[in-house]
Every structure is written in C-alpha cells, then in structure tokens.
Coordinates of C-alpha atoms in Angstrom, one line a residue:
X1248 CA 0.0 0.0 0.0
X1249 CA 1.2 3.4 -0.8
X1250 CA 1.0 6.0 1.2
X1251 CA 0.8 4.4 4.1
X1252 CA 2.5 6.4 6.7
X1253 CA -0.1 8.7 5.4
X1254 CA -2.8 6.6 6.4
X1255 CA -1.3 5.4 9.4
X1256 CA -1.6 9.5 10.8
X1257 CA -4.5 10.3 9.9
X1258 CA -6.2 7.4 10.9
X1259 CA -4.4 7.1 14.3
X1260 CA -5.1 10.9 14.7
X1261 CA -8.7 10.8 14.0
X1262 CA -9.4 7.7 15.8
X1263 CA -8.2 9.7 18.8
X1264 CA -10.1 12.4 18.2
X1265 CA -13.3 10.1 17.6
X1266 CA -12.4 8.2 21.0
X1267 CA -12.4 11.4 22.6
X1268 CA -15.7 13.1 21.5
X1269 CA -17.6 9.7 21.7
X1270 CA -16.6 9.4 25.8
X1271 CA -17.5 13.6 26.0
X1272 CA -20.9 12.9 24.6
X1273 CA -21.2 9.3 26.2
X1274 CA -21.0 7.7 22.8
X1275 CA -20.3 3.5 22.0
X1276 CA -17.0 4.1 20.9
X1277 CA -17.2 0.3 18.8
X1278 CA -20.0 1.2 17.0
X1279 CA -18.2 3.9 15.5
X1280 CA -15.4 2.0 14.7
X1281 CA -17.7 -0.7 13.1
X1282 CA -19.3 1.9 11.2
X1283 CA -15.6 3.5 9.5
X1284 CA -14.7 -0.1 9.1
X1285 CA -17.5 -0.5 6.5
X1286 CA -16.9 2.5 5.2
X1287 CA -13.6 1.4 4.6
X1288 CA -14.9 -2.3 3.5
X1289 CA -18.0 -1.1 0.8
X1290 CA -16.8 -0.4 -2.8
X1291 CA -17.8 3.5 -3.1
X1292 CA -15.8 6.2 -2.7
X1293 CA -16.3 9.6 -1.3
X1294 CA -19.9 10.9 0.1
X1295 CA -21.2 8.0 -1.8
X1296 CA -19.3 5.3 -0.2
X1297 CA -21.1 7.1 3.2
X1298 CA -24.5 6.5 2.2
X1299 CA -24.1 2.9 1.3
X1300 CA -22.3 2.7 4.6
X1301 CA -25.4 4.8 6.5
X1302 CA -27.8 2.8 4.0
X1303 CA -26.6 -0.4 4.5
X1304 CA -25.7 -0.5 8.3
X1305 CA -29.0 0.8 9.3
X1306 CA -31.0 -1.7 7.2
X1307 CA -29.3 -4.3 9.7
X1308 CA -30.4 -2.1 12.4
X1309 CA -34.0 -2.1 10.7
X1310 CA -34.1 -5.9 10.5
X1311 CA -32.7 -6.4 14.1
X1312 CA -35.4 -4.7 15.3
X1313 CA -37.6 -6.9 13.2
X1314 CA -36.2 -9.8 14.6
X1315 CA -36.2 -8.1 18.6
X1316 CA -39.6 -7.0 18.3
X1317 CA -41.2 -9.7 16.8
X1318 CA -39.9 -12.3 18.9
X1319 CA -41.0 -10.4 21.8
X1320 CA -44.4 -11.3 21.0
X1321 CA -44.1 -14.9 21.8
X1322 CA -43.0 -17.0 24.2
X1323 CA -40.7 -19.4 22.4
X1324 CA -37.4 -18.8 21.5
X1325 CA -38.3 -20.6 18.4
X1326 CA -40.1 -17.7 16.8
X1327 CA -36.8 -15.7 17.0
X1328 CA -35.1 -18.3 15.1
X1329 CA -37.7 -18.7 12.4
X1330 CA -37.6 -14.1 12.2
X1331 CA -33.4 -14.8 12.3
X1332 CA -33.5 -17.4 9.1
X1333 CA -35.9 -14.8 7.0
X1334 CA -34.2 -11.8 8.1
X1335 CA -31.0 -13.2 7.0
X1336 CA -32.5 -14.2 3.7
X1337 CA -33.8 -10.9 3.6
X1338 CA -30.8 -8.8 4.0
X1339 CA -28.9 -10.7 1.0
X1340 CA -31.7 -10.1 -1.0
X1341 CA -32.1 -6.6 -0.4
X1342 CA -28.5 -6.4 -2.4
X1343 CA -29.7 -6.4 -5.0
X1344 CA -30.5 -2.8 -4.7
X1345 CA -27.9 -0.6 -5.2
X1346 CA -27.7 1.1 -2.2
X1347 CA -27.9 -1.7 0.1
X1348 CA -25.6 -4.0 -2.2
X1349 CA -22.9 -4.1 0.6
X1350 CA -24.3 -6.9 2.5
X1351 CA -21.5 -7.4 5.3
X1352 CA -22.8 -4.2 6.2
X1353 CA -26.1 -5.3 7.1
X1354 CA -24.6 -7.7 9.1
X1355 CA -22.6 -5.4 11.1
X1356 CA -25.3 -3.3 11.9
X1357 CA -28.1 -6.3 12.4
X1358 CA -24.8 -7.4 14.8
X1359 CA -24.3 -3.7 16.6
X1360 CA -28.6 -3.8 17.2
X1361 CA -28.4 -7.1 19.3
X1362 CA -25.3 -6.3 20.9
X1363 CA -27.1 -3.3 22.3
X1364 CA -30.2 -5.1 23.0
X1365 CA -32.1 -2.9 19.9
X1366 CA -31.1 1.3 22.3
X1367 CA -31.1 2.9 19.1
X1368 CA -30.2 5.6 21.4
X1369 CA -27.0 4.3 21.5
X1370 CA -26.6 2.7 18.0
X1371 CA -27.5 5.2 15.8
X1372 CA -25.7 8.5 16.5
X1373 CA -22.6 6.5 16.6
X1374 CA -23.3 4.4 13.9
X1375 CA -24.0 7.6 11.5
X1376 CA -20.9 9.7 12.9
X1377 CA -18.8 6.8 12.3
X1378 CA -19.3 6.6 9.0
X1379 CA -18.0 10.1 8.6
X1380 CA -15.2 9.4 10.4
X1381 CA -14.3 7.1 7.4
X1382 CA -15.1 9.5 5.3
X1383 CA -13.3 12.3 7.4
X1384 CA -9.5 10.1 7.0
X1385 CA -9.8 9.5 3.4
X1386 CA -9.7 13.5 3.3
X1387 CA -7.1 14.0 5.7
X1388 CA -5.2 11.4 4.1
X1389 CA -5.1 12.8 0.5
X1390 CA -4.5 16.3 2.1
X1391 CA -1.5 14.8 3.7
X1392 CA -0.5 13.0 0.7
X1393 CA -0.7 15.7 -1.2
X1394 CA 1.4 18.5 1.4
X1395 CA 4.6 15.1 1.5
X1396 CA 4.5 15.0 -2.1
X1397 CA 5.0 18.9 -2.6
X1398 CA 7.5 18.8 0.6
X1399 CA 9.3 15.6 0.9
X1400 CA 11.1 16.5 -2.5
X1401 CA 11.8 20.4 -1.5
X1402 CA 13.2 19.0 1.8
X1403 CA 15.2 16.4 0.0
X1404 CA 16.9 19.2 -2.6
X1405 CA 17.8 21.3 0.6
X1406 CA 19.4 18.3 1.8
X1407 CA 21.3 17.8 -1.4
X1408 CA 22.5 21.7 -1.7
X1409 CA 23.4 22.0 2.3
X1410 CA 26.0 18.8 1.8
X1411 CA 27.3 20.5 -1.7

C-alpha cells in the first residue's frame, strides 16, 4: 500500500479524536469504529461510499429490530429463530438494490442492534458519525498526501545543496 505512513496519521489521529468526543458525549465508541470499518470495507468512494455505509448499516439495524420485536411477541425462543433465518434471507436479498448492495454491512449493523439489545439511542448516532469518520480520513489522508508529495522532495533538494 502506498502512502501508508499517510494513512497510518490520519487514521491514528482521528481515531483519537473520535475516541475522545464519543466518551465527552457518552457515545459506543465500537460502534463507531464498526461503522468507519464499513466504510472502509463497501466499494464507493467519497460521500457515496457514506450512504451505502449509512444505508446499509441501518437496514441491519431495521431488520434487528424486526427480529427483537417480533420475537418479543411470543414465548418461544423458536419464533426468534424462524424471524433470524428470514431476516438473513432478507438482508442478501435486499442487495440487489444498489444502495444496500454491501451486504456485510447489514450484518454489522443487524450485529451492533443485538449487541445493544435494539437502544437505538446508543446505536444510531454513533453508527451515523462513524461513518463520517471514514469519510473524514480519506480527506485527511489525501491532504496529507498531497502536502509530503509537494515537501518531501523540497526537503530532500535542501538536503542535497546544504552537503554540496
């Protein structure tokens, strides 16, 4: 991989930064990080790669809540299974839409809902934030990229004329 000292800042610096503001606000940290990690994972780039990552994640959250709430209803377990097998059925079929095409992203949000026992309190402002966090060290790491490529080699011919 090129550029990856590059990388390595930004993302370091940012996952600080996103550690840091999610305990201020009293913010899941993971889910955030789940949420840049499919950011990172889906095939779009830019803003767009951000809505398949919010689109995506929060049809898992969707059908976790399908399968928490309508398991609720009875009193066998085996009526969570039954929603569990359909809801995973659905979520692969749902790729073939577009927007939702990134299917481990389902997952990871369906994952993140039961995790957190279905508080979309707590799931979805991290969830969407973290998203833009991936988003956020893409940026930074072209900006960075771009100021080493302009300074690295102005640094290096300084180098070469101080030993002349």
């Amino acid at each position: 991989m090129e550029n990856r000292m590059q990388v390595a800042l930004s993302a370091g610096l940012l996952a600080a930064v996103w550690a840091g503001v999610a305990d201020a606000f009293h913010l899941v940290t993971w889910v955030g990080f789940l949420a840049c990690s499919t950011f990172f994972a889906q095939p779009k780039a830019g803003f767009q790669g951000v809505l398949m990552t919010w689109f995506t994640n929060l049809s898992g959250v969707f059908w976790a809540w399908v399968v928490i709430s309508g398991g609720s209803y009875f009193d066998t377990p085996l009526v969570g299974y039954l929603l569990t097998g359909i809801v995973t059925s659905l979520m692969c079929l749902q790729a073939s839409y577009q927007r939702l095409a990134f299917i481990p992203g389902a997952f990871i949000g369906c994952c993140i809902t039961f995790a957190l026992g279905g508080d979309l309190a707590a799931i979805l402002p991290p969830l969407v934030i973290g998203a833009l966090l991936g988003y956020a060290m893409t940026l930074l790491t072209g900006q960075m990229v771009a100021f080493t490529a302009k300074t690295i080699p102005a640094i290096k011919l300084r180098l070469i004329k101080a030993q002349q």
